[in-house]
PDB file of C-alpha atoms in Angstrom:
ATOM      1  CA  UNK H   1      39.595   8.837  12.157  1.00  0.00           C
ATOM      2  CA  UNK H   2      36.367   9.451  13.913  1.00  0.00           C
ATOM      3  CA  UNK H   3      34.855   6.516  15.556  1.00  0.00           C
ATOM      4  CA  UNK H   4      31.373   5.205  14.493  1.00  0.00           C
ATOM      5  CA  UNK H   5      28.610   5.713  16.947  1.00  0.00           C
ATOM      6  CA  UNK H   6      27.542   2.171  17.980  1.00  0.00           C
ATOM      7  CA  UNK H   7      24.004   2.927  18.852  1.00  0.00           C
ATOM      8  CA  UNK H   8      23.383   4.587  15.421  1.00  0.00           C
ATOM      9  CA  UNK H   9      24.876   1.602  13.695  1.00  0.00           C
ATOM     10  CA  UNK H  10      22.773  -0.861  15.516  1.00  0.00           C
ATOM     11  CA  UNK H  11      19.558   1.277  14.838  1.00  0.00           C
ATOM     12  CA  UNK H  12      20.496   1.420  11.159  1.00  0.00           C
ATOM     13  CA  UNK H  13      20.985  -2.268  11.114  1.00  0.00           C
ATOM     14  CA  UNK H  14      17.474  -2.867  12.648  1.00  0.00           C
ATOM     15  CA  UNK H  15      15.901  -0.636  10.067  1.00  0.00           C
ATOM     16  CA  UNK H  16      17.598  -2.641   7.390  1.00  0.00           C
ATOM     17  CA  UNK H  17      16.532  -5.923   8.934  1.00  0.00           C
ATOM     18  CA  UNK H  18      12.930  -4.736   9.229  1.00  0.00           C
ATOM     19  CA  UNK H  19      12.987  -3.543   5.597  1.00  0.00           C
ATOM     20  CA  UNK H  20      13.804  -7.017   4.312  1.00  0.00           C
ATOM     21  CA  UNK H  21      12.354 -10.462   4.539  1.00  0.00           C
ATOM     22  CA  UNK H  22       9.445 -10.754   6.951  1.00  0.00           C
ATOM     23  CA  UNK H  23       7.124  -7.799   7.365  1.00  0.00           C
ATOM     24  CA  UNK H  24       7.160  -7.979  11.050  1.00  0.00           C
ATOM     25  CA  UNK H  25       9.698  -9.353  13.501  1.00  0.00           C
ATOM     26  CA  UNK H  26       9.616 -10.086  17.254  1.00  0.00           C
ATOM     27  CA  UNK H  27      12.059  -8.686  19.742  1.00  0.00           C
ATOM     28  CA  UNK H  28      13.799 -12.131  20.102  1.00  0.00           C
ATOM     29  CA  UNK H  29      14.225 -12.423  16.321  1.00  0.00           C
ATOM     30  CA  UNK H  30      15.663  -8.988  16.061  1.00  0.00           C
ATOM     31  CA  UNK H  31      18.046  -9.473  18.992  1.00  0.00           C
ATOM     32  CA  UNK H  32      19.354 -12.778  17.818  1.00  0.00           C
ATOM     33  CA  UNK H  33      19.708 -11.664  14.121  1.00  0.00           C
ATOM     34  CA  UNK H  34      21.855  -8.735  15.198  1.00  0.00           C
ATOM     35  CA  UNK H  35      23.782 -10.408  18.015  1.00  0.00           C
ATOM     36  CA  UNK H  36      22.347  -8.055  20.689  1.00  0.00           C
ATOM     37  CA  UNK H  37      21.008  -8.648  24.165  1.00  0.00           C
ATOM     38  CA  UNK H  38      17.264  -8.406  24.356  1.00  0.00           C
ATOM     39  CA  UNK H  39      17.519  -5.397  26.635  1.00  0.00           C
ATOM     40  CA  UNK H  40      19.744  -3.542  24.283  1.00  0.00           C
ATOM     41  CA  UNK H  41      17.636  -4.347  21.332  1.00  0.00           C
ATOM     42  CA  UNK H  42      14.392  -3.308  23.197  1.00  0.00           C
ATOM     43  CA  UNK H  43      15.977   0.042  24.148  1.00  0.00           C
ATOM     44  CA  UNK H  44      16.926   0.888  20.532  1.00  0.00           C
ATOM     45  CA  UNK H  45      13.525  -0.242  19.210  1.00  0.00           C
ATOM     46  CA  UNK H  46      11.712   1.857  21.830  1.00  0.00           C
ATOM     47  CA  UNK H  47      13.657   4.891  20.677  1.00  0.00           C
ATOM     48  CA  UNK H  48      12.915   4.225  17.052  1.00  0.00           C
ATOM     49  CA  UNK H  49       9.253   3.683  17.940  1.00  0.00           C
ATOM     50  CA  UNK H  50       8.968   6.966  19.762  1.00  0.00           C
ATOM     51  CA  UNK H  51      10.497   8.773  16.778  1.00  0.00           C
ATOM     52  CA  UNK H  52       7.998   7.024  14.418  1.00  0.00           C
ATOM     53  CA  UNK H  53      10.565   5.051  12.525  1.00  0.00           C
ATOM     54  CA  UNK H  54       9.303   1.686  13.874  1.00  0.00           C
ATOM     55  CA  UNK H  55       5.809   0.563  14.890  1.00  0.00           C
ATOM     56  CA  UNK H  56       4.700  -2.279  17.170  1.00  0.00           C
ATOM     57  CA  UNK H  57       1.672  -4.385  16.355  1.00  0.00           C
ATOM     58  CA  UNK H  58      -0.522  -4.118  19.597  1.00  0.00           C
ATOM     59  CA  UNK H  59      -1.830  -7.745  19.130  1.00  0.00           C
ATOM     60  CA  UNK H  60       1.310  -9.714  18.285  1.00  0.00           C
ATOM     61  CA  UNK H  61       3.938  -7.408  19.700  1.00  0.00           C
ATOM     62  CA  UNK H  62       5.967  -7.668  16.581  1.00  0.00           C
ATOM     63  CA  UNK H  63       7.773  -4.664  14.992  1.00  0.00           C
ATOM     64  CA  UNK H  64       7.761  -3.237  11.594  1.00  0.00           C
ATOM     65  CA  UNK H  65       8.885  -0.091   9.823  1.00  0.00           C
ATOM     66  CA  UNK H  66       6.982   3.120  10.690  1.00  0.00           C
ATOM     67  CA  UNK H  67       5.255   5.599   8.390  1.00  0.00           C
ATOM     68  CA  UNK H  68       7.655   8.379   9.461  1.00  0.00           C
ATOM     69  CA  UNK H  69      10.116   6.944   7.098  1.00  0.00           C
ATOM     70  CA  UNK H  70       7.735   7.571   4.241  1.00  0.00           C
ATOM     71  CA  UNK H  71       6.817  10.959   5.485  1.00  0.00           C
ATOM     72  CA  UNK H  72      10.293  12.290   5.793  1.00  0.00           C
ATOM     73  CA  UNK H  73       9.799  13.964   2.359  1.00  0.00           C
ATOM     74  CA  UNK H  74       9.836  13.331  -1.331  1.00  0.00           C
ATOM     75  CA  UNK H  75      13.631  12.785  -1.141  1.00  0.00           C
ATOM     76  CA  UNK H  76      12.889   9.439   0.363  1.00  0.00           C
ATOM     77  CA  UNK H  77       9.867   8.639  -1.804  1.00  0.00           C
ATOM     78  CA  UNK H  78      11.862   9.435  -5.026  1.00  0.00           C
ATOM     79  CA  UNK H  79      14.319   6.582  -4.283  1.00  0.00           C
ATOM     80  CA  UNK H  80      11.557   4.193  -3.255  1.00  0.00           C
ATOM     81  CA  UNK H  81      11.726   1.604  -6.086  1.00  0.00           C
ATOM     82  CA  UNK H  82       8.103   0.997  -6.395  1.00  0.00           C
ATOM     83  CA  UNK H  83       7.343   4.800  -6.803  1.00  0.00           C
ATOM     84  CA  UNK H  84      10.252   5.335  -9.051  1.00  0.00           C
ATOM     85  CA  UNK H  85       9.283   2.549 -11.342  1.00  0.00           C
ATOM     86  CA  UNK H  86       5.638   3.683 -11.511  1.00  0.00           C
ATOM     87  CA  UNK H  87       6.135   7.362 -12.164  1.00  0.00           C
ATOM     88  CA  UNK H  88       5.965   7.258 -15.995  1.00  0.00           C
ATOM     89  CA  UNK H  89       3.245   4.629 -16.123  1.00  0.00           C
ATOM     90  CA  UNK H  90       0.960   6.331 -13.627  1.00  0.00           C
ATOM     91  CA  UNK H  91       1.425   9.776 -15.369  1.00  0.00           C
ATOM     92  CA  UNK H  92       0.421   8.006 -18.734  1.00  0.00           C
ATOM     93  CA  UNK H  93      -2.670   6.436 -17.042  1.00  0.00           C
ATOM     94  CA  UNK H  94      -3.821   9.702 -15.602  1.00  0.00           C
ATOM     95  CA  UNK H  95      -3.596  11.307 -19.022  1.00  0.00           C
ATOM     96  CA  UNK H  96      -5.279   8.538 -20.886  1.00  0.00           C
ATOM     97  CA  UNK H  97      -8.050   8.071 -18.187  1.00  0.00           C
ATOM     98  CA  UNK H  98      -8.587  11.758 -17.347  1.00  0.00           C
ATOM     99  CA  UNK H  99      -8.854  10.718 -13.622  1.00  0.00           C
ATOM    100  CA  UNK H 100      -6.657  10.757 -10.581  1.00  0.00           C
ATOM    101  CA  UNK H 101      -4.254   7.841 -10.131  1.00  0.00           C
ATOM    102  CA  UNK H 102      -3.077   6.478  -6.784  1.00  0.00           C
ATOM    103  CA  UNK H 103      -0.351   4.051  -5.871  1.00  0.00           C
ATOM    104  CA  UNK H 104      -0.693   2.294  -2.535  1.00  0.00           C
ATOM    105  CA  UNK H 105       1.069  -0.148  -0.281  1.00  0.00           C
ATOM    106  CA  UNK H 106       0.066  -2.209   2.730  1.00  0.00           C
ATOM    107  CA  UNK H 107       0.757  -0.450   5.902  1.00  0.00           C
ATOM    108  CA  UNK H 108      -0.637  -0.732   9.532  1.00  0.00           C
ATOM    109  CA  UNK H 109      -3.875  -2.515   8.758  1.00  0.00           C
ATOM    110  CA  UNK H 110      -4.558  -0.217   5.787  1.00  0.00           C
ATOM    111  CA  UNK H 111      -3.300   1.268   2.418  1.00  0.00           C
ATOM    112  CA  UNK H 112      -0.729   4.019   2.607  1.00  0.00           C
ATOM    113  CA  UNK H 113      -0.821   6.245  -0.518  1.00  0.00           C
ATOM    114  CA  UNK H 114       2.822   6.597  -1.711  1.00  0.00           C
ATOM    115  CA  UNK H 115       2.085   8.335  -5.124  1.00  0.00           C
ATOM    116  CA  UNK H 116      -0.690  10.456  -6.344  1.00  0.00           C
ATOM    117  CA  UNK H 117      -1.142  11.762  -9.892  1.00  0.00           C
ATOM    118  CA  UNK H 118      -3.672  14.640 -10.120  1.00  0.00           C
ATOM    119  CA  UNK H 119      -6.603  14.484 -12.569  1.00  0.00           C
ATOM    120  CA  UNK H 120      -5.397  16.349 -15.642  1.00  0.00           C
ATOM    121  CA  UNK H 121      -7.755  19.279 -15.481  1.00  0.00           C
ATOM    122  CA  UNK H 122      -7.909  22.640 -13.843  1.00  0.00           C
ATOM    123  CA  UNK H 123     -10.016  21.587 -10.796  1.00  0.00           C
ATOM    124  CA  UNK H 124      -8.705  22.095  -7.318  1.00  0.00           C
ATOM    125  CA  UNK H 125      -7.266  18.905  -5.821  1.00  0.00           C
ATOM    126  CA  UNK H 126      -5.469  17.847  -2.706  1.00  0.00           C
ATOM    127  CA  UNK H 127      -2.311  15.803  -2.751  1.00  0.00           C
ATOM    128  CA  UNK H 128      -3.056  12.470  -0.807  1.00  0.00           C
ATOM    129  CA  UNK H 129       0.509  11.100  -0.442  1.00  0.00           C
ATOM    130  CA  UNK H 130       0.763   9.845   3.103  1.00  0.00           C
ATOM    131  CA  UNK H 131      -2.910   9.339   3.525  1.00  0.00           C
ATOM    132  CA  UNK H 132      -4.269   6.060   4.697  1.00  0.00           C
ATOM    133  CA  UNK H 133      -7.303   4.172   3.101  1.00  0.00           C
ATOM    134  CA  UNK H 134      -9.122   1.163   4.581  1.00  0.00           C
ATOM    135  CA  UNK H 135      -8.424  -2.309   3.300  1.00  0.00           C
ATOM    136  CA  UNK H 136     -11.921  -3.733   3.192  1.00  0.00           C
ATOM    137  CA  UNK H 137     -13.746  -0.996   1.201  1.00  0.00           C
ATOM    138  CA  UNK H 138     -11.347   0.704  -1.251  1.00  0.00           C
ATOM    139  CA  UNK H 139     -10.273  -0.709  -4.546  1.00  0.00           C
ATOM    140  CA  UNK H 140      -6.631  -0.513  -3.576  1.00  0.00           C
ATOM    141  CA  UNK H 141      -7.305  -2.234  -0.314  1.00  0.00           C
ATOM    142  CA  UNK H 142      -9.432  -4.985  -1.737  1.00  0.00           C
ATOM    143  CA  UNK H 143      -6.742  -5.835  -4.353  1.00  0.00           C
ATOM    144  CA  UNK H 144      -4.155  -6.018  -1.663  1.00  0.00           C
ATOM    145  CA  UNK H 145      -6.417  -8.113   0.572  1.00  0.00           C
ATOM    146  CA  UNK H 146      -7.048 -10.513  -2.353  1.00  0.00           C
ATOM    147  CA  UNK H 147      -3.460 -11.031  -3.421  1.00  0.00           C
ATOM    148  CA  UNK H 148      -1.389 -10.328  -0.334  1.00  0.00           C
ATOM    149  CA  UNK H 149      -1.799 -13.024   2.496  1.00  0.00           C
ATOM    150  CA  UNK H 150      -0.735 -10.503   5.120  1.00  0.00           C
ATOM    151  CA  UNK H 151      -3.220  -8.005   3.934  1.00  0.00           C
ATOM    152  CA  UNK H 152      -5.894 -10.646   3.681  1.00  0.00           C
ATOM    153  CA  UNK H 153      -5.365 -11.581   7.306  1.00  0.00           C
ATOM    154  CA  UNK H 154      -5.472  -7.984   8.575  1.00  0.00           C
ATOM    155  CA  UNK H 155      -8.723  -7.338   6.556  1.00  0.00           C
ATOM    156  CA  UNK H 156     -10.291 -10.369   8.023  1.00  0.00           C
ATOM    157  CA  UNK H 157      -9.248  -9.779  11.520  1.00  0.00           C
ATOM    158  CA  UNK H 158     -10.107  -6.102  11.694  1.00  0.00           C
ATOM    159  CA  UNK H 159     -13.430  -4.443  12.244  1.00  0.00           C
ATOM    160  CA  UNK H 160     -14.851  -3.845   8.768  1.00  0.00           C
ATOM    161  CA  UNK H 161     -16.600  -0.435   9.254  1.00  0.00           C
ATOM    162  CA  UNK H 162     -19.642   0.420   7.088  1.00  0.00           C
ATOM    163  CA  UNK H 163     -18.864   3.858   5.332  1.00  0.00           C
ATOM    164  CA  UNK H 164     -21.893   3.746   3.092  1.00  0.00           C
ATOM    165  CA  UNK H 165     -24.805   1.460   2.389  1.00  0.00           C
ATOM    166  CA  UNK H 166     -22.739  -0.342  -0.168  1.00  0.00           C
ATOM    167  CA  UNK H 167     -19.774  -1.235   2.016  1.00  0.00           C
ATOM    168  CA  UNK H 168     -19.393  -5.163   2.352  1.00  0.00           C
ATOM    169  CA  UNK H 169     -18.679  -5.959   6.004  1.00  0.00           C
ATOM    170  CA  UNK H 170     -19.888  -9.574   6.548  1.00  0.00           C
ATOM    171  CA  UNK H 171     -16.953 -11.982   6.590  1.00  0.00           C
ATOM    172  CA  UNK H 172     -18.549 -14.537   4.155  1.00  0.00           C
ATOM    173  CA  UNK H 173     -19.526 -11.800   1.661  1.00  0.00           C
ATOM    174  CA  UNK H 174     -16.080 -10.247   1.899  1.00  0.00           C
ATOM    175  CA  UNK H 175     -14.300 -13.534   1.191  1.00  0.00           C
ATOM    176  CA  UNK H 176     -16.593 -14.238  -1.760  1.00  0.00           C
ATOM    177  CA  UNK H 177     -15.698 -10.696  -3.095  1.00  0.00           C
ATOM    178  CA  UNK H 178     -12.043 -11.427  -2.764  1.00  0.00           C
ATOM    179  CA  UNK H 179     -12.412 -14.774  -4.606  1.00  0.00           C
ATOM    180  CA  UNK H 180     -13.952 -12.837  -7.488  1.00  0.00           C
ATOM    181  CA  UNK H 181     -11.054 -10.225  -7.384  1.00  0.00           C
ATOM    182  CA  UNK H 182      -8.484 -13.047  -7.617  1.00  0.00           C
ATOM    183  CA  UNK H 183     -10.348 -14.616 -10.566  1.00  0.00           C
ATOM    184  CA  UNK H 184     -10.714 -11.414 -12.585  1.00  0.00           C
ATOM    185  CA  UNK H 185      -7.341  -9.756 -11.592  1.00  0.00           C
ATOM    186  CA  UNK H 186      -8.735  -6.362 -10.471  1.00  0.00           C
ATOM    187  CA  UNK H 187     -11.057  -4.668  -7.842  1.00  0.00           C
ATOM    188  CA  UNK H 188     -13.534  -1.951  -7.807  1.00  0.00           C
ATOM    189  CA  UNK H 189     -15.047   0.474  -5.249  1.00  0.00           C
ATOM    190  CA  UNK H 190     -18.334   2.018  -6.371  1.00  0.00           C
ATOM    191  CA  UNK H 191     -19.380   4.362  -3.557  1.00  0.00           C
ATOM    192  CA  UNK H 192     -18.359   1.713  -0.961  1.00  0.00           C
ATOM    193  CA  UNK H 193     -16.097   4.124   0.824  1.00  0.00           C
ATOM    194  CA  UNK H 194     -17.143   7.643  -0.233  1.00  0.00           C
ATOM    195  CA  UNK H 195     -20.506   8.742  -1.747  1.00  0.00           C
ATOM    196  CA  UNK H 196     -20.071   9.786  -5.335  1.00  0.00           C
ATOM    197  CA  UNK H 197     -16.616   8.287  -5.812  1.00  0.00           C
ATOM    198  CA  UNK H 198     -15.590   5.131  -7.687  1.00  0.00           C
ATOM    199  CA  UNK H 199     -12.306   3.444  -8.292  1.00  0.00           C
ATOM    200  CA  UNK H 200     -10.658   0.628 -10.215  1.00  0.00           C
ATOM    201  CA  UNK H 201      -7.497  -1.032  -8.998  1.00  0.00           C
ATOM    202  CA  UNK H 202      -5.029  -3.838  -9.973  1.00  0.00           C
ATOM    203  CA  UNK H 203      -2.033  -5.394  -8.127  1.00  0.00           C
ATOM    204  CA  UNK H 204       1.717  -4.699  -8.702  1.00  0.00           C
ATOM    205  CA  UNK H 205       4.147  -7.530  -8.322  1.00  0.00           C
ATOM    206  CA  UNK H 206       7.872  -7.625  -7.820  1.00  0.00           C
ATOM    207  CA  UNK H 207      10.603  -9.918  -9.200  1.00  0.00           C
ATOM    208  CA  UNK H 208       9.633 -12.647  -6.829  1.00  0.00           C
ATOM    209  CA  UNK H 209       5.954 -12.187  -8.231  1.00  0.00           C
ATOM    210  CA  UNK H 210       4.943 -11.122  -4.745  1.00  0.00           C
ATOM    211  CA  UNK H 211       2.235  -8.314  -4.420  1.00  0.00           C
ATOM    212  CA  UNK H 212       3.997  -5.190  -3.377  1.00  0.00           C
ATOM    213  CA  UNK H 213       1.496  -2.574  -4.076  1.00  0.00           C
ATOM    214  CA  UNK H 214      -1.558  -1.581  -6.179  1.00  0.00           C
ATOM    215  CA  UNK H 215      -2.490   1.077  -8.647  1.00  0.00           C
ATOM    216  CA  UNK H 216      -5.885   2.568  -8.958  1.00  0.00           C
ATOM    217  CA  UNK H 217      -7.879   5.110 -11.022  1.00  0.00           C
ATOM    218  CA  UNK H 218     -10.346   7.201  -8.915  1.00  0.00           C
ATOM    219  CA  UNK H 219     -12.988   9.691  -9.975  1.00  0.00           C
ATOM    220  CA  UNK H 220     -16.586  10.698  -9.864  1.00  0.00           C
ATOM    221  CA  UNK H 221     -18.865   7.663 -10.004  1.00  0.00           C
ATOM    222  CA  UNK H 222     -20.769   9.085 -12.965  1.00  0.00           C
ATOM    223  CA  UNK H 223     -17.438   9.107 -14.930  1.00  0.00           C
ATOM    224  CA  UNK H 224     -15.851   5.891 -13.740  1.00  0.00           C
ATOM    225  CA  UNK H 225     -19.014   3.818 -13.626  1.00  0.00           C
ATOM    226  CA  UNK H 226     -21.777   5.701 -15.593  1.00  0.00           C
ATOM    227  CA  UNK H 227     -25.176   4.007 -15.047  1.00  0.00           C
ATOM    228  CA  UNK H 228     -23.470   1.782 -12.401  1.00  0.00           C
ATOM    229  CA  UNK H 229     -21.394  -0.049 -14.919  1.00  0.00           C
ATOM    230  CA  UNK H 230     -17.574   0.316 -14.687  1.00  0.00           C
ATOM    231  CA  UNK H 231     -15.971   1.528 -17.959  1.00  0.00           C
ATOM    232  CA  UNK H 232     -14.324  -1.476 -19.508  1.00  0.00           C
ATOM    233  CA  UNK H 233     -11.504   0.665 -21.030  1.00  0.00           C
ATOM    234  CA  UNK H 234     -10.636   2.004 -17.468  1.00  0.00           C
ATOM    235  CA  UNK H 235     -10.309  -1.609 -16.173  1.00  0.00           C
ATOM    236  CA  UNK H 236      -8.086  -2.503 -19.050  1.00  0.00           C
ATOM    237  CA  UNK H 237      -6.010   0.643 -18.728  1.00  0.00           C
ATOM    238  CA  UNK H 238      -5.420   0.141 -14.863  1.00  0.00           C
ATOM    239  CA  UNK H 239      -4.404  -3.509 -15.552  1.00  0.00           C
ATOM    240  CA  UNK H 240      -2.040  -2.449 -18.288  1.00  0.00           C
ATOM    241  CA  UNK H 241      -0.457   0.017 -15.965  1.00  0.00           C
ATOM    242  CA  UNK H 242      -0.048  -2.291 -13.104  1.00  0.00           C
ATOM    243  CA  UNK H 243       1.434  -4.958 -15.528  1.00  0.00           C
ATOM    244  CA  UNK H 244       3.892  -2.461 -16.932  1.00  0.00           C
ATOM    245  CA  UNK H 245       5.100  -1.471 -13.356  1.00  0.00           C
ATOM    246  CA  UNK H 246       5.348  -5.136 -12.389  1.00  0.00           C
ATOM    247  CA  UNK H 247       7.493  -5.872 -15.482  1.00  0.00           C
ATOM    248  CA  UNK H 248       9.793  -2.925 -14.540  1.00  0.00           C
ATOM    249  CA  UNK H 249      10.194  -4.533 -11.126  1.00  0.00           C
ATOM    250  CA  UNK H 250      11.266  -7.595 -12.716  1.00  0.00           C
ATOM    251  CA  UNK H 251       8.072  -9.604 -12.429  1.00  0.00           C
ATOM    252  CA  UNK H 252       7.976 -10.672 -16.133  1.00  0.00           C
ATOM    253  CA  UNK H 253       4.675 -11.170 -17.984  1.00  0.00           C
ATOM    254  CA  UNK H 254       1.397 -11.844 -16.146  1.00  0.00           C
TER     255      UNK H 254
END
């Protein structure tokens, strides 16, 4: 019988450790959890980091899973529980709304798009899976910042860049906006990130009722928010979609 390769077993154990529990772990935590010397653990982490499977936060020095795991291809994304549970519901939302639908998760101080359903028309569109969006200005990012404590901290600590004249960057105004989002259960982006583009987003929760992502409808501002007013049926549809995905993840009724 062929012997297992110890270094690969340890690397796999690290990836599993980082995939569960805390979002980020320090070197000492990883080494002690796996029963490894710090030097051994650091060497494996360094290799995983160079390959893009692990990323290290520049401020805290803690480690988390890297985007390369998501970018390996659709074969990985297809088994990603959140995306798999959302496939039918997001397809339905795109058909009913007539707009693009995005599913995003918190990653590296931003929102990583893990699923994108095209607007159901014949227009030319670009697949955005793997793209990153800012936390403080997009509907997806604001929902995550409002409901996920880690996303909230990252949005507050980061430089909130002004993309348009409507981008909220001041800390007190941003906090007030997040309070409103928590109260109403959804967030909007009306030309705060891209001129001419508006979006509505709602959070997705897992069986522990923890926020694990967000779903959004995105389109031209004149369709999503005609006359500067968000279409109430779009808000309701996005919230219904997010609740449906949450129920499929075991969250129960919200």
